[in-house]
mmCIF file of C-alpha atoms in Angstrom:
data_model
loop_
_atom_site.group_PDB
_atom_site.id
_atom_site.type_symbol
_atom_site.label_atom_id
_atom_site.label_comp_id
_atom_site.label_asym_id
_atom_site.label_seq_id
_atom_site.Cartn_x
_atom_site.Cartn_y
_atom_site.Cartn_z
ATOM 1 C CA UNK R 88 -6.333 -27.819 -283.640
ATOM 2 C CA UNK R 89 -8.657 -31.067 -284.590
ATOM 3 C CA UNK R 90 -8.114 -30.269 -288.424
ATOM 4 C CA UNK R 91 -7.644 -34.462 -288.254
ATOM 5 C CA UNK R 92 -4.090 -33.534 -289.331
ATOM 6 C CA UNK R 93 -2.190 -37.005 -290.418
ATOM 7 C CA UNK R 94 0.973 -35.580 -291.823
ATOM 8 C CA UNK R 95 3.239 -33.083 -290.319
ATOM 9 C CA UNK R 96 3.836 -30.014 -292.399
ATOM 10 C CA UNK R 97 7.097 -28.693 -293.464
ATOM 11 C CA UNK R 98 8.111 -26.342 -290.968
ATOM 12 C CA UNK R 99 11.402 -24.877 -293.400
ATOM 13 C CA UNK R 100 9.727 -21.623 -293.757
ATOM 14 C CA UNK R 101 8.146 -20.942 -290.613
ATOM 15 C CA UNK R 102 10.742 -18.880 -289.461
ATOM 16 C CA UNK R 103 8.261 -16.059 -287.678
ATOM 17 C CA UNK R 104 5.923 -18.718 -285.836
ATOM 18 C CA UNK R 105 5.786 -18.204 -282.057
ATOM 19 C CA UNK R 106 3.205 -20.553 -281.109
ATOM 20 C CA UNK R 107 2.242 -23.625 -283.110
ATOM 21 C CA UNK R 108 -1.338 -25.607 -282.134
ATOM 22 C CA UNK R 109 -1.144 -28.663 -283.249
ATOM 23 C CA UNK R 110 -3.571 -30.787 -280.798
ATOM 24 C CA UNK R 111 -6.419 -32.931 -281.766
ATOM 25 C CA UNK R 112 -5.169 -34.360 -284.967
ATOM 26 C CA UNK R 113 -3.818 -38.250 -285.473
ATOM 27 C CA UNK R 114 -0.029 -37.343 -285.649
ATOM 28 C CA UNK R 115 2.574 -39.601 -285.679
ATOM 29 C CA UNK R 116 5.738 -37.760 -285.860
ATOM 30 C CA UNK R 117 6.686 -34.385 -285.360
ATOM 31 C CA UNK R 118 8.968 -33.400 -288.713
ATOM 32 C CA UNK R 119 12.498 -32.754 -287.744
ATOM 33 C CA UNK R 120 12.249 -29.039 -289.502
ATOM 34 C CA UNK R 121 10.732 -28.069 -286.430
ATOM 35 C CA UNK R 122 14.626 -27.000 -285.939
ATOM 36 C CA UNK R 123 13.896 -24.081 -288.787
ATOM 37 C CA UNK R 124 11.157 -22.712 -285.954
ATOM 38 C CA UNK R 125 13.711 -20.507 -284.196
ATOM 39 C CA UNK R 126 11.173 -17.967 -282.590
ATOM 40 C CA UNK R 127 8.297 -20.669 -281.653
ATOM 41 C CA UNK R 128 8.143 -20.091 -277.687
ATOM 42 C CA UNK R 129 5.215 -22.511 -277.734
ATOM 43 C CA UNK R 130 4.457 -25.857 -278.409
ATOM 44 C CA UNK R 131 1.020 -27.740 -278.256
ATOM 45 C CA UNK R 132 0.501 -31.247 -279.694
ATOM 46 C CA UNK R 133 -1.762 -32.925 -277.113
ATOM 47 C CA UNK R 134 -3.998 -35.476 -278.193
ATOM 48 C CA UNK R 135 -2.119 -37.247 -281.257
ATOM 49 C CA UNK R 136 -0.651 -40.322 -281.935
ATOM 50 C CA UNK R 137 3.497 -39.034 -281.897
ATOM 51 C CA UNK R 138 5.469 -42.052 -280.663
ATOM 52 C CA UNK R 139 8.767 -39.827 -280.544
ATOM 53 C CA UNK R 140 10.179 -36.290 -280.607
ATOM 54 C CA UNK R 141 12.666 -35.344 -283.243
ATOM 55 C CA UNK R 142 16.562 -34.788 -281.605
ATOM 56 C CA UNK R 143 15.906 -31.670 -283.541
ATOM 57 C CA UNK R 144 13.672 -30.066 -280.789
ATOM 58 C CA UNK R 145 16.891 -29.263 -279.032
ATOM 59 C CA UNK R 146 17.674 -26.757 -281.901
ATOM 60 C CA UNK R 147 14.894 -24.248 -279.927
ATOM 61 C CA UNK R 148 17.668 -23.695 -277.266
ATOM 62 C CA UNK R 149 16.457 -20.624 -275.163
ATOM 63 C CA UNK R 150 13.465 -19.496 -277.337
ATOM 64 C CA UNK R 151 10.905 -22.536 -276.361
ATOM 65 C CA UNK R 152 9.805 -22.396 -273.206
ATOM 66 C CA UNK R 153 6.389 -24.128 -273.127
ATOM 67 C CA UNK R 154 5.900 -27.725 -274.055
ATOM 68 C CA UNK R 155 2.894 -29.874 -274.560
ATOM 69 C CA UNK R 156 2.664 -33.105 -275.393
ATOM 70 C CA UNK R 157 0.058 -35.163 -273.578
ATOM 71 C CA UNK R 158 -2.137 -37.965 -274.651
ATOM 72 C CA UNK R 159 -0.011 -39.262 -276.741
ATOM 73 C CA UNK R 160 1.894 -42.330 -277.335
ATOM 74 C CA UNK R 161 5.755 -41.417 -276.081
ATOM 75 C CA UNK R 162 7.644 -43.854 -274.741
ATOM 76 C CA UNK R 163 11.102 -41.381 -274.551
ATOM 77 C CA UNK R 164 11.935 -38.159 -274.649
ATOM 78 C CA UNK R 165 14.763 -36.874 -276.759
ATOM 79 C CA UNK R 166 18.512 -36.412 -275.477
ATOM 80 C CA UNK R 167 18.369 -32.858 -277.103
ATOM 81 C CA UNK R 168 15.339 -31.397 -274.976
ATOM 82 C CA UNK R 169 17.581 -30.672 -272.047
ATOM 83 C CA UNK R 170 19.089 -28.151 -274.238
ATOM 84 C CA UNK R 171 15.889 -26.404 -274.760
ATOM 85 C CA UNK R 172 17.445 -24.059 -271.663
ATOM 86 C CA UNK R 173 14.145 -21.444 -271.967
ATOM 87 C CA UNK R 174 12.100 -24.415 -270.955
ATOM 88 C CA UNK R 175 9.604 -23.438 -268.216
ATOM 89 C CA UNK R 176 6.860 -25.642 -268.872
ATOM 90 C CA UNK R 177 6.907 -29.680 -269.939
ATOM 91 C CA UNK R 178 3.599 -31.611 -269.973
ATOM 92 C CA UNK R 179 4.033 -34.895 -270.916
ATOM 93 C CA UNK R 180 1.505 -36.858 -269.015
ATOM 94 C CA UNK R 181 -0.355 -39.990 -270.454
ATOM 95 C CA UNK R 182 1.739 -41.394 -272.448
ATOM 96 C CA UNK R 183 3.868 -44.399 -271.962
ATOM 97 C CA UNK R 184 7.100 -42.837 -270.983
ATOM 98 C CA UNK R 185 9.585 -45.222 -269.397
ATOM 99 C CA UNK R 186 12.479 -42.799 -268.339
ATOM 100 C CA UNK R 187 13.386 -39.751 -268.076
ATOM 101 C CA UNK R 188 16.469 -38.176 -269.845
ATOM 102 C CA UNK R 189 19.721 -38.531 -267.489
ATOM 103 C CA UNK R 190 20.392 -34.861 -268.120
ATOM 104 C CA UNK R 191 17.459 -33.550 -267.360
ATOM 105 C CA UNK R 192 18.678 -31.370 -264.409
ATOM 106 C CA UNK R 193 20.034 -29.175 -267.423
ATOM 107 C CA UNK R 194 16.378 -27.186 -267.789
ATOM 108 C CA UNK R 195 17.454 -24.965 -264.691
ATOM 109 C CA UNK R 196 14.862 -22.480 -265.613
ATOM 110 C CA UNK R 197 12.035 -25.459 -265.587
ATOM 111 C CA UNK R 198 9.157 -24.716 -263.283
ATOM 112 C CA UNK R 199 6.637 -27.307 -263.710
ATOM 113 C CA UNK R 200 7.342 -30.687 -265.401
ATOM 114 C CA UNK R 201 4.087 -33.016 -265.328
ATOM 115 C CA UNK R 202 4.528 -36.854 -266.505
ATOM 116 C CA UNK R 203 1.754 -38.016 -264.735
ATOM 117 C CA UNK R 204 0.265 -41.302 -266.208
ATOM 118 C CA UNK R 205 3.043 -43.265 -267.542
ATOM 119 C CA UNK R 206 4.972 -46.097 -267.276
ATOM 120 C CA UNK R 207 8.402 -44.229 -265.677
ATOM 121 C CA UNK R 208 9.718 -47.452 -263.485
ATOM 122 C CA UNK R 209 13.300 -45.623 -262.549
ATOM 123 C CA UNK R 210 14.479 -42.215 -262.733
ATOM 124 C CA UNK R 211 18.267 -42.297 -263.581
ATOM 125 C CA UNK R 212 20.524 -41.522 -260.898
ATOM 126 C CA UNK R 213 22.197 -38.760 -262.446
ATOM 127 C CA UNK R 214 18.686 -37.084 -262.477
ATOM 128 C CA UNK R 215 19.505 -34.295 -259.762
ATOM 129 C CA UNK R 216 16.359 -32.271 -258.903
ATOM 130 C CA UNK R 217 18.266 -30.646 -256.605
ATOM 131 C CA UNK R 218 19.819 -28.302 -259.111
ATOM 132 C CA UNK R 219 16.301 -27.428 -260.630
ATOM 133 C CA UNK R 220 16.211 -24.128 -258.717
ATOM 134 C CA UNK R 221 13.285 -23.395 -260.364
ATOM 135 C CA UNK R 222 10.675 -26.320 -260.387
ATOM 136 C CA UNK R 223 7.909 -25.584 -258.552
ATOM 137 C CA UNK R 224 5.533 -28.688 -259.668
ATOM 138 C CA UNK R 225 6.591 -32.037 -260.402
ATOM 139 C CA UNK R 226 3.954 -33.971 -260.925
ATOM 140 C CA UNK R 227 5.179 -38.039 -261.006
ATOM 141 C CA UNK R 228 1.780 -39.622 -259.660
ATOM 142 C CA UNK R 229 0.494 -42.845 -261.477
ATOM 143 C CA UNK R 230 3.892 -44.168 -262.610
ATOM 144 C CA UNK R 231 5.906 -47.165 -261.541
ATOM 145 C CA UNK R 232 7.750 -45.791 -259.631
ATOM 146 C CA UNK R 233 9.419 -47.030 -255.856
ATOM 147 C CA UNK R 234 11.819 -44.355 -255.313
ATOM 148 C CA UNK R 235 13.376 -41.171 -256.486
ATOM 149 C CA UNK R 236 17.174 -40.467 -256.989
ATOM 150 C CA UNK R 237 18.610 -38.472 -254.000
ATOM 151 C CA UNK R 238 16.057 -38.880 -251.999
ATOM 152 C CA UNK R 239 16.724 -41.553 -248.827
ATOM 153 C CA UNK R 240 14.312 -44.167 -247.605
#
């Protein structure tokens, strides 16, 4: 953490790795060999400068299931994440999000998903919270947002 980290390393050969700190630093990008990380459980890169998420995050299927990646500079999040299905955790708050991904009803096993502080105007329709058995939290304060899908006025 706060190493002032500009440069992502090459995660090829972290095979073992189970939680990875990477907060604090001026990050970019996350490297797309983040796919090679197939026992990391835990994920913290708060406080950089990522503008996107590599499609290759969905390669952590069922093993990742804590996410954070707040204060930072977002403005999607990746297709692929909803096939992170051990996700229990996503903090993505303050950034500049604008929408959510349309199959994001896939993390069934999600329990608190925070995107507080961003720009999110419209969640998709096809966004069904309903079938989020688990999500306890959802935090959407401070966002553009008029309505929610599913959910009458």
């Amino acid at each position: 953490n706060g190493t002032g980290l500009t440069k992502c390393p090459d995660f090829t050969t972290w095979t073992q790795v189970k939680k990875l700190f990477l907060n604090d630093n001026k990050l970019q990008h996350l490297s797309p060999t983040i796919q090679h990380m197939t026992a990391l459980k835990k994920l913290y890169i708060n406080n950089n400068e990522l503008k996107s998420l590599p499609e290759e995050l969905g390669a952590l299927k069922t093993e990742l299931d804590e996410l954070y990646v707040s204060h930072n500079e977002l403005k999607v999040l990746p297709d692929s994440l909803t096939q992170c299905q051990g996700l229990v955790f996503l903090y993505c708050n303050n950034n500049s999000l604008t929408s959510l991904p349309p199959s994001l009803h896939a993390l069934k096993g999600l329990r608190i998903l925070n995107i507080n502080h961003n720009q999110v105007a419209k969640i998709d329709e096809s966004v069904d919270f309903t079938k989020m058995q688990s999500l306890r939290f959802c935090h959407l304060a401070h966002n553009r947002l008029t309505r929610l899908p599913g959910v009458r006025s």
